[in-house]
CSV table of C-alpha atoms and ligand atoms in Angstrom, one decimal:
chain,number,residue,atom,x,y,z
A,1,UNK,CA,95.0,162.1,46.9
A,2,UNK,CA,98.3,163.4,45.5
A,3,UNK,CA,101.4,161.5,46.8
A,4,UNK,CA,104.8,163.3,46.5
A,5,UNK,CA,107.3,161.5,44.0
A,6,UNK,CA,108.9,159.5,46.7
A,7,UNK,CA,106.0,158.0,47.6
A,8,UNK,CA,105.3,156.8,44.5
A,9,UNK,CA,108.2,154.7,44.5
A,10,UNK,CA,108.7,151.1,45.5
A,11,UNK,CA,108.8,150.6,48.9
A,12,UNK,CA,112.1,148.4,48.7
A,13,UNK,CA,113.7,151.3,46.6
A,14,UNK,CA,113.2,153.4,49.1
A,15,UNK,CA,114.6,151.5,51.8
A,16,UNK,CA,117.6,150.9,49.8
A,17,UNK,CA,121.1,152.0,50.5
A,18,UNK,CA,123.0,152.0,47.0
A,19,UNK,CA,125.9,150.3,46.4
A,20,UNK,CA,128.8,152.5,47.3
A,21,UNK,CA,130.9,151.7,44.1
A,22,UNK,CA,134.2,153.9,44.6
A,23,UNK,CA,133.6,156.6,42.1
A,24,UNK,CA,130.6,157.3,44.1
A,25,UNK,CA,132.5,157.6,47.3
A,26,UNK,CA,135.0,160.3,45.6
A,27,UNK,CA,138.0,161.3,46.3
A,28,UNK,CA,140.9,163.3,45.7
A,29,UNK,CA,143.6,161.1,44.9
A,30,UNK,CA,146.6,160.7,42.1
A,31,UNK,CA,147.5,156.7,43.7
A,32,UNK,CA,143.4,155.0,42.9
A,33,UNK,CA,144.0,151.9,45.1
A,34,UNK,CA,140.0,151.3,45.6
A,35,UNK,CA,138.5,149.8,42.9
A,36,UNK,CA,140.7,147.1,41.8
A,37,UNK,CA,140.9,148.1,38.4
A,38,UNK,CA,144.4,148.0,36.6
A,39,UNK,CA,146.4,150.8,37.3
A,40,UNK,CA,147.8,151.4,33.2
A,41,UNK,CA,145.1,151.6,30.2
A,42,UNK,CA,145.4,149.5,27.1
A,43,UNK,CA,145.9,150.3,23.8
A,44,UNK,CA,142.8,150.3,21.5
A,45,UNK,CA,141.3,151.2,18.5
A,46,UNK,CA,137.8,151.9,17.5
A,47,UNK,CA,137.4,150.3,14.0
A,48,UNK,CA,133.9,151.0,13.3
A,49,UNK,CA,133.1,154.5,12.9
A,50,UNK,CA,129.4,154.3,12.4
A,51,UNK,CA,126.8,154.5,14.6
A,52,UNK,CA,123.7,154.4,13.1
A,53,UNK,CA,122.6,151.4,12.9
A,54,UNK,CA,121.8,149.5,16.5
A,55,UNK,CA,124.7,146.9,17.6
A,56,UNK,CA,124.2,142.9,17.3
A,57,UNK,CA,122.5,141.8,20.5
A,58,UNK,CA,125.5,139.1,21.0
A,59,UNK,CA,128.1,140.0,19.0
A,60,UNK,CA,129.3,137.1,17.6
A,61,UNK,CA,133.2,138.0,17.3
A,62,UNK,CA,132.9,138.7,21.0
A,63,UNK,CA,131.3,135.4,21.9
A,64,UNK,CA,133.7,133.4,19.7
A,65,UNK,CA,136.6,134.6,21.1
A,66,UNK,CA,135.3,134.6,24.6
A,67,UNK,CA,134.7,131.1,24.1
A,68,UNK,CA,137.6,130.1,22.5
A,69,UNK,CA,139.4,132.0,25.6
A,70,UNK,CA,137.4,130.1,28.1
A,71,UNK,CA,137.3,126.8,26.2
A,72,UNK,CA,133.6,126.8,25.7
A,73,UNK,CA,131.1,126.4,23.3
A,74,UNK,CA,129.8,130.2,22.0
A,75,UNK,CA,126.8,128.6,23.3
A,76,UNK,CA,127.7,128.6,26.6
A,77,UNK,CA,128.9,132.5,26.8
A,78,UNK,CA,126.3,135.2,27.1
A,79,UNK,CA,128.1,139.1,26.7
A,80,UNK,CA,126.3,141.7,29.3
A,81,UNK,CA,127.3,145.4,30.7
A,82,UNK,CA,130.0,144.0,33.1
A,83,UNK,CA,129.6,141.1,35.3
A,84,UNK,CA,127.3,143.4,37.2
A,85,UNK,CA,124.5,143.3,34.5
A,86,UNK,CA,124.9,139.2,34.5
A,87,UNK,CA,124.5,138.6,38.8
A,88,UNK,CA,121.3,140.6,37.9
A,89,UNK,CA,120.0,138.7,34.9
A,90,UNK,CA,120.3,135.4,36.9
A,91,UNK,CA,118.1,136.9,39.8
A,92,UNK,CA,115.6,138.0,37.3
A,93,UNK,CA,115.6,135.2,35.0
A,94,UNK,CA,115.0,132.6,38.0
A,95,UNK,CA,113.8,134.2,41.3
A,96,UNK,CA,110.0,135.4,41.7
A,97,UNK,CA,110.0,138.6,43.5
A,98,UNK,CA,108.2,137.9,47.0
A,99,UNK,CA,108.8,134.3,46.8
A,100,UNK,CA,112.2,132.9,46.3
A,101,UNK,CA,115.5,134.3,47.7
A,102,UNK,CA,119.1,134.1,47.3
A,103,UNK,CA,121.7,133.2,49.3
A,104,UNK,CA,125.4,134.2,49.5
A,105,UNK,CA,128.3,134.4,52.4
A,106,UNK,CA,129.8,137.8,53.9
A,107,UNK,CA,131.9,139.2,53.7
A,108,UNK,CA,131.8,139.0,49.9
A,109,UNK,CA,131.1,141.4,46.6
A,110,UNK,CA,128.3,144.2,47.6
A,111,UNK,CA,125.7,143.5,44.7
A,112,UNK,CA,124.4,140.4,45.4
A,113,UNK,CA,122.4,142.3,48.0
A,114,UNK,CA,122.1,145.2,46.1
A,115,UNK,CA,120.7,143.7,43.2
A,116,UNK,CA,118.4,141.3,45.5
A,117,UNK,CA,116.5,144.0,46.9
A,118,UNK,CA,116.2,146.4,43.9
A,119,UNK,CA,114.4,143.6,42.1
A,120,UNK,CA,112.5,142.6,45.8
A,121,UNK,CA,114.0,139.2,46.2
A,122,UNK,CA,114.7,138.0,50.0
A,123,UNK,CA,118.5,137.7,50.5
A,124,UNK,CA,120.0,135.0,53.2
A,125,UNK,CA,123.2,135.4,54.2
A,126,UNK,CA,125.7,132.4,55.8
A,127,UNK,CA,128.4,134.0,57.1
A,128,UNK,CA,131.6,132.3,55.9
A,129,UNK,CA,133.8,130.6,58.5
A,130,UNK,CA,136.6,132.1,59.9
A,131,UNK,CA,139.2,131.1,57.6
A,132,UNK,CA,136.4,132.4,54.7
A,133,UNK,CA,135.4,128.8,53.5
A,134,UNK,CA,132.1,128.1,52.7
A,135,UNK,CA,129.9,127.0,55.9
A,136,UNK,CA,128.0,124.0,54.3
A,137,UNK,CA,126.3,122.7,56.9
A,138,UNK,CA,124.9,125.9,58.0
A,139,UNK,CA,124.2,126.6,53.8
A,140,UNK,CA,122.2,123.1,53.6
A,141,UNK,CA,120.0,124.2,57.0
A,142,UNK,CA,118.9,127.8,54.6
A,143,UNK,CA,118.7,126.4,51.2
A,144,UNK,CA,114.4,126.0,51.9
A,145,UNK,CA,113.2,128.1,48.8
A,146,UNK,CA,116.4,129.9,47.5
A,147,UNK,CA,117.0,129.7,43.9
A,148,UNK,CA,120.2,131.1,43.6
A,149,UNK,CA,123.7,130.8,45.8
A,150,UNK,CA,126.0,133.2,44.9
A,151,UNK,CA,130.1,132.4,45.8
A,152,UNK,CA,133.0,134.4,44.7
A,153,UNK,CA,136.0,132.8,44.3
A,154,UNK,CA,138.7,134.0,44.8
A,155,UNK,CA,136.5,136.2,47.2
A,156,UNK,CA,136.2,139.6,46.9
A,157,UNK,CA,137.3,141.1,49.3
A,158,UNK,CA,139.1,138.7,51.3
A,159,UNK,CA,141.3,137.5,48.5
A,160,UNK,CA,140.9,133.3,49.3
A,161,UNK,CA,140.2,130.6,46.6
A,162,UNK,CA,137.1,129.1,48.2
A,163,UNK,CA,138.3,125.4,48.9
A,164,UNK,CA,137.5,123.2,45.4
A,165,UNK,CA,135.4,120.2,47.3
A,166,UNK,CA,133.0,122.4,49.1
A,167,UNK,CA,132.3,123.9,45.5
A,168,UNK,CA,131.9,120.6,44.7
A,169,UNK,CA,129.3,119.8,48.0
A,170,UNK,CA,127.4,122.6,47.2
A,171,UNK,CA,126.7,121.9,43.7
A,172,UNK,CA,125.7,118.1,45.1
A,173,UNK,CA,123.3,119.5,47.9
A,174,UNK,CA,121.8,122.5,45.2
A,175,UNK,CA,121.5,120.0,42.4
A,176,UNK,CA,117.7,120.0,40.9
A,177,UNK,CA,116.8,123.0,43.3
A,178,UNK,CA,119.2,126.1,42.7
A,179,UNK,CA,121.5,127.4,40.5
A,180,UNK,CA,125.0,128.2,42.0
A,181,UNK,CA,126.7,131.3,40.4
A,182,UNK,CA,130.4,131.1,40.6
A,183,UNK,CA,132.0,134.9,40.5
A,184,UNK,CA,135.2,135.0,38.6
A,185,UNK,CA,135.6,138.6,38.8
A,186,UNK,CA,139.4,137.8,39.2
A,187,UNK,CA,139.6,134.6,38.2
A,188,UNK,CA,142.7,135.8,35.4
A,189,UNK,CA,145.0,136.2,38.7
A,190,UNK,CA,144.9,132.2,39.8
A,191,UNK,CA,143.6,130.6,36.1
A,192,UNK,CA,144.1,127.1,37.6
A,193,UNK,CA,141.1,127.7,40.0
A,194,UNK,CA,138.1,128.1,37.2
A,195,UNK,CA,135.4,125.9,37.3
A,196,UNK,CA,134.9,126.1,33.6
A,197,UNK,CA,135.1,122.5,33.1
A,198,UNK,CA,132.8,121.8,35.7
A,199,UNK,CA,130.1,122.8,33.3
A,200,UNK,CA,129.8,119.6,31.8
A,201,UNK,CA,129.2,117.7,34.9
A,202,UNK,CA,127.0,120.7,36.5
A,203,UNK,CA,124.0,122.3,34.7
A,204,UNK,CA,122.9,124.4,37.5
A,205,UNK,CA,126.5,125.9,37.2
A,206,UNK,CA,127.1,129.7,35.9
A,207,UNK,CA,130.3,131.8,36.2
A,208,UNK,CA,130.3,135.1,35.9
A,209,UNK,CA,133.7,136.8,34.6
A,210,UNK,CA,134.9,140.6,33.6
A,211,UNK,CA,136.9,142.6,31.6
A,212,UNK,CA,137.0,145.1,34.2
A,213,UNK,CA,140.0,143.8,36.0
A,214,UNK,CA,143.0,141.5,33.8
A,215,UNK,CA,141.8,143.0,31.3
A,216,UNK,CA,142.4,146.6,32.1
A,217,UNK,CA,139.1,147.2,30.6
A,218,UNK,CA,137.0,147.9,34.1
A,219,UNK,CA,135.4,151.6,31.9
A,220,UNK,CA,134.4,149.4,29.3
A,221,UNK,CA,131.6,147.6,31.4
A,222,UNK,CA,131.9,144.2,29.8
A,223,UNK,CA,131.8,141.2,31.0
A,224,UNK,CA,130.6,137.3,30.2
A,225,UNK,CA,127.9,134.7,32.2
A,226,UNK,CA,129.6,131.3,31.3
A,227,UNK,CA,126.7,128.3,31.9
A,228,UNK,CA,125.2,125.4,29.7
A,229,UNK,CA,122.7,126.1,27.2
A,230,UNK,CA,119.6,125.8,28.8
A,231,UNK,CA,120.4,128.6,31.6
A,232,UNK,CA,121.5,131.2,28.8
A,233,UNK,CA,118.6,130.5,26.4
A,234,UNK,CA,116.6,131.5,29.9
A,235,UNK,CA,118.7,134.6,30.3
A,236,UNK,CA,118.5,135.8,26.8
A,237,UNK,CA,115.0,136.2,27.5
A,238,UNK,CA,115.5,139.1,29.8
A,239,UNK,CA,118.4,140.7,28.6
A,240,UNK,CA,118.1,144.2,26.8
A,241,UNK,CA,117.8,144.2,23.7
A,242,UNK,CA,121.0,146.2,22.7
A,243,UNK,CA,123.1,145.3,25.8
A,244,UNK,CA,126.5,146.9,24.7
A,245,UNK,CA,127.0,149.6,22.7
A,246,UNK,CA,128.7,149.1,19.1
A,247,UNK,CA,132.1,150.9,20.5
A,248,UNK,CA,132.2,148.6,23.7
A,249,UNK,CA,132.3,145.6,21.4
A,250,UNK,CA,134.4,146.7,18.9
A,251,UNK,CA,137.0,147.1,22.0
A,252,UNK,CA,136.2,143.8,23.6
A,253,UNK,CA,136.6,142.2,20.5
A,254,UNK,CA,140.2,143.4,20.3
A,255,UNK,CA,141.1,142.9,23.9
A,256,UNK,CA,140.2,139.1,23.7
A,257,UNK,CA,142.7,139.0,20.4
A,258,UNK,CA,145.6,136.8,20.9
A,259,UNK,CA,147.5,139.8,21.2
A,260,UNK,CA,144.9,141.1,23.7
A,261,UNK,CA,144.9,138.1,25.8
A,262,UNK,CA,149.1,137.6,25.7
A,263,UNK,CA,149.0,141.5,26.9
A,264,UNK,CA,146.5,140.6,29.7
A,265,UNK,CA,148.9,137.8,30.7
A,266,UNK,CA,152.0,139.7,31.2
A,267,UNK,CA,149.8,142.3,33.1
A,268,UNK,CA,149.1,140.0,35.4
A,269,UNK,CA,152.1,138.2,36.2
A,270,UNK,CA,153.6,141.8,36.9
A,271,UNK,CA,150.7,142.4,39.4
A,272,UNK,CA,151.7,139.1,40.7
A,273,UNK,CA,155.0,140.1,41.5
A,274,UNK,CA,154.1,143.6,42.9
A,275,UNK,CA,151.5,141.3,45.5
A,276,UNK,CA,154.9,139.1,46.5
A,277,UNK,CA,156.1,142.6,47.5
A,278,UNK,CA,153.7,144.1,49.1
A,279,UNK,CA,152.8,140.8,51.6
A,280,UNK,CA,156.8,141.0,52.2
A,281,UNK,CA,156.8,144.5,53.2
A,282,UNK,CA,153.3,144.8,54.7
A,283,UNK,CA,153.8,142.6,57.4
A,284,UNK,CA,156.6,144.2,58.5
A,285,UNK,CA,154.9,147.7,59.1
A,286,UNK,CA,154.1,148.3,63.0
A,287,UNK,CA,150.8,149.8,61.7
A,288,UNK,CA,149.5,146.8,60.0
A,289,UNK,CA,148.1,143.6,62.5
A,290,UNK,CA,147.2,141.1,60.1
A,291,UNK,CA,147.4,140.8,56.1
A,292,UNK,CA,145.7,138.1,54.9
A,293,UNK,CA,146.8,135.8,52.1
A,294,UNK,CA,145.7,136.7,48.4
A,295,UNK,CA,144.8,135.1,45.0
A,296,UNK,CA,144.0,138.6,43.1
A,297,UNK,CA,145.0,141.9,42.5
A,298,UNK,CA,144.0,143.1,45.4
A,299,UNK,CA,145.2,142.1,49.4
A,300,UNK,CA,143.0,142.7,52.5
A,301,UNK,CA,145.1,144.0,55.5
A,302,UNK,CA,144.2,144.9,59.4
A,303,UNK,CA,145.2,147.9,61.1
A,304,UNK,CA,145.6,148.6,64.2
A,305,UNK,CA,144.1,152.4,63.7
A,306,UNK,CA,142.2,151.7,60.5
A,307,UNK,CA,140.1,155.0,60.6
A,308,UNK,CA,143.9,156.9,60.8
A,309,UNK,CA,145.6,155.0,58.5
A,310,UNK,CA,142.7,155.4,55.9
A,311,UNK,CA,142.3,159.0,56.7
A,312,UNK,CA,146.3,159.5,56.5
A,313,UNK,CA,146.4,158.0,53.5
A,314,UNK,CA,143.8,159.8,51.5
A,315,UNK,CA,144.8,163.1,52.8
A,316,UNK,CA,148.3,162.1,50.7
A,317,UNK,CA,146.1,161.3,47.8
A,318,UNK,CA,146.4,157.5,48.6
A,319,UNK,CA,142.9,155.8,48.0
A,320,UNK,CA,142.2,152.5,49.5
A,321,UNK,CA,138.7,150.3,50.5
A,322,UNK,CA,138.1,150.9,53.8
A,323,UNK,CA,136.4,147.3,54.9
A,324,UNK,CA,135.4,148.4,58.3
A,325,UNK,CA,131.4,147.9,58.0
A,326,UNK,CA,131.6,144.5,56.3
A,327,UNK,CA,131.0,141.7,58.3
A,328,UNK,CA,133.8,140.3,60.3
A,329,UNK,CA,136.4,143.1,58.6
A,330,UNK,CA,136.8,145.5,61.5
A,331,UNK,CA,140.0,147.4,61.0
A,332,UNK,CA,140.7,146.0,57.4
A,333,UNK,CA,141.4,147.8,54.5
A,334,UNK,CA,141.4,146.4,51.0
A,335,UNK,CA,144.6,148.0,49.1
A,336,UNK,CA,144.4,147.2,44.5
A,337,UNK,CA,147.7,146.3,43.8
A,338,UNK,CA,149.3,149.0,41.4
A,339,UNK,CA,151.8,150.2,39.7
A,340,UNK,CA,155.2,149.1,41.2
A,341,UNK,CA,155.7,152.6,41.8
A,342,UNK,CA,152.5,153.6,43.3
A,343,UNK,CA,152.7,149.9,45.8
A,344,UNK,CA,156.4,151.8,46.8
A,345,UNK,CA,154.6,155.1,47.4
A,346,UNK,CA,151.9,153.3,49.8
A,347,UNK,CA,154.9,151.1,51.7
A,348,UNK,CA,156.7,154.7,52.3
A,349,UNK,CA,153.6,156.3,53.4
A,350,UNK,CA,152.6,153.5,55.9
A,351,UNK,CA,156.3,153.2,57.1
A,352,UNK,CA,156.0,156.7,57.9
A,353,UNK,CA,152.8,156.0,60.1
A,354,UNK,CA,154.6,152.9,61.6
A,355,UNK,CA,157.1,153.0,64.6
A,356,UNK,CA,160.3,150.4,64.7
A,357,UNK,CA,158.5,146.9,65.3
A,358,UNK,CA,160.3,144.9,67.7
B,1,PMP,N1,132.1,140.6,40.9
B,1,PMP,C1,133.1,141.0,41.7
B,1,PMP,C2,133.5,140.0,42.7
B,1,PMP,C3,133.6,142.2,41.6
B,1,PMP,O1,134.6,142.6,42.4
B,1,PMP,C4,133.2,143.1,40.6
B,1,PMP,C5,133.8,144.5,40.3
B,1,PMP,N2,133.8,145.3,41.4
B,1,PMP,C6,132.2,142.6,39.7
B,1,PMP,C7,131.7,141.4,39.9
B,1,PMP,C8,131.6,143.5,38.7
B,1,PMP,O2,132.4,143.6,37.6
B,1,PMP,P1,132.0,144.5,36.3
B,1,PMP,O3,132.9,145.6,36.3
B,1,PMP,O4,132.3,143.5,35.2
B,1,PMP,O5,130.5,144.8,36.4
């Protein structure tokens, strides 16, 4: 019998809804507030100008200086295509499809699902409380064959650290069973919070980092899975064999330079600043409701008419995330932080929206 091509393919392929990353979803705009990404590129060079010859799996510049960064062993650093590529190594390196699952706590980052069900893993959600802090008791009631909890902190894309000593309870109430994979996506915007010292007490600890977003480096796809020894030996079995390109290196390697690094830090405390703005001004628009504290480069805002505001917005060339399907979110939007200029041109716009609050 002859099966059309869709057919052929895996049932949980079919039945999945892609993640929506924001160049798929388009747009029209000259202000990009939707992806979080830096707003200004950084100066590079590409030093090596062969290609011939296939790339070191690891290079070992990268991993040196990634390690020196994060005050780790080289060991303890695995390089992947972006932090994506590592929240999808883990699944595959420790969860058997149709048998062990993964947990995680909407609203957070879209790809823990994503990745779950491409590879056919079960996914359990716990939805975070309502000040988007971990649920533990409700996590320890779910943990029954899961192999991986995945927490993002500071979330994505609510903004919040999640609170130190529940990281600390779940790694207690995990320990021997799961593995718990920290996301610091955006971890370069609050330093102080990193668990990276927590490795030594915690092998069933990995964090995940970027240099898609400090870094200014989010169309390099590059990014780091930080854990102890024995977890990225197990990953290293299951990465490609030539995961980034000879170019993408050559550019990481400069990026995490001292140079590279001192750049990245006066990036962000200027992001910083243009955030203190922004939650000044925000809260003072009639159109906004609620705008919710933030620890990144991003902040997470209610509307009152989200669907206008959004829509208003974008027809002025003014892209932001709307939130509105993600659990908990309705009438949120998720605004990067910018350029100072481009933050002024999105307070003008919405004060044009607003009337005169009282
Ligand atoms: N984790 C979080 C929380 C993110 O927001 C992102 C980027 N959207 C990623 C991981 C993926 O980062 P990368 O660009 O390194 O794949």
């Amino acid at each position: 019998m002859s099966r059309n091509i869709e057919e052929l393919a895996r049932d949980n392929v079919r039945a999945l809804t892609p993640y929506q990353s924001a160049r798929r979803l388009g747009g029209n705009g000259d202000v990009w507030l939707n992806a979080n990404e830096f707003p200004l590129p950084v100066p590079f060079e590409l030093s090596q100008q062969t290609l011939n010859r296939y790339p070191e799996c690891q290079p070992k510049i990268v991993i040196e200086r990634y390690a020196a960064y994060a005050g780790l062993q080289p060991e303890q650093v695995l390089v992947s295509r972006g932090a994506d590529e590592g929240i999808e190594l883990v699944m595959r390196a420790f969860c058997e499809p149709g048998k062990d699952a993964i947990l995680f706590c909407p609203p957070t980052y879209g790809m823990y699902s994503v990745s779950a069900e491409t590879i056919g893993i079960e996914y359990r959600t716990v939805p975070a409380l309502e000040n988007w802090q971990l649920n533990l008791p409700a996590i320890a009631d779910r943990l029954d064959g899961v192999k991986v909890v995945y927490m993002c902190s500071p979330n994505n894309p609510t903004g919040n650290l999640i609170n130190p000593d529940d990281i600390r309870a779940l790694l207690e109430m995990t320990a021997g069973k799961a593995l718990v994979v920290a996301d610091e996506a955006y971890i370069e915007f609050c330093p102080q919070a990193t668990l990276s010292g927590w490795l030594k007490a915690y092998p069933h600890l990995v964090i995940l980092r970027t240099l898609s977003k400090a870094f200014a480096l989010a169309g390099l796809r590059c990014g780091f899975t930080l854990a102890n020894k024995p977890v990225i030996d197990l990953l290293m079995k299951v990465i490609a064999p030539y995961p980034l390109a000879t170019p993408v290196a050559d550019v990481a390697g400069q990026a995490l330079s001292e140079q590279g690094i001192a750049l990245m830090r006066q990036h962000v405390a200027e992001l910083n600043a243009s955030r203190a703005w922004l939650l000044e001004q925000l809260p003072q628009l009639s159109v906004v409701q609620q705008v919710f504290p933030s620890e990144t480069n991003y902040i997470l805002a209610r509307f009152a008419d989200s669907p206008a505001v959004f829509k208003s917005l974008w027809d002025q060339g003014i892209i932001l995330r709307d939130q509105n399907k993600n659990p908990g979110l309705a009438g949120c939007l998720r605004i990067s932080i910018g350029t100072r200029e481009e933050c002024e041109r999105l307070i003008a716009a919405l004060q044009a929206l607003s009337v005169e609050k009282a």
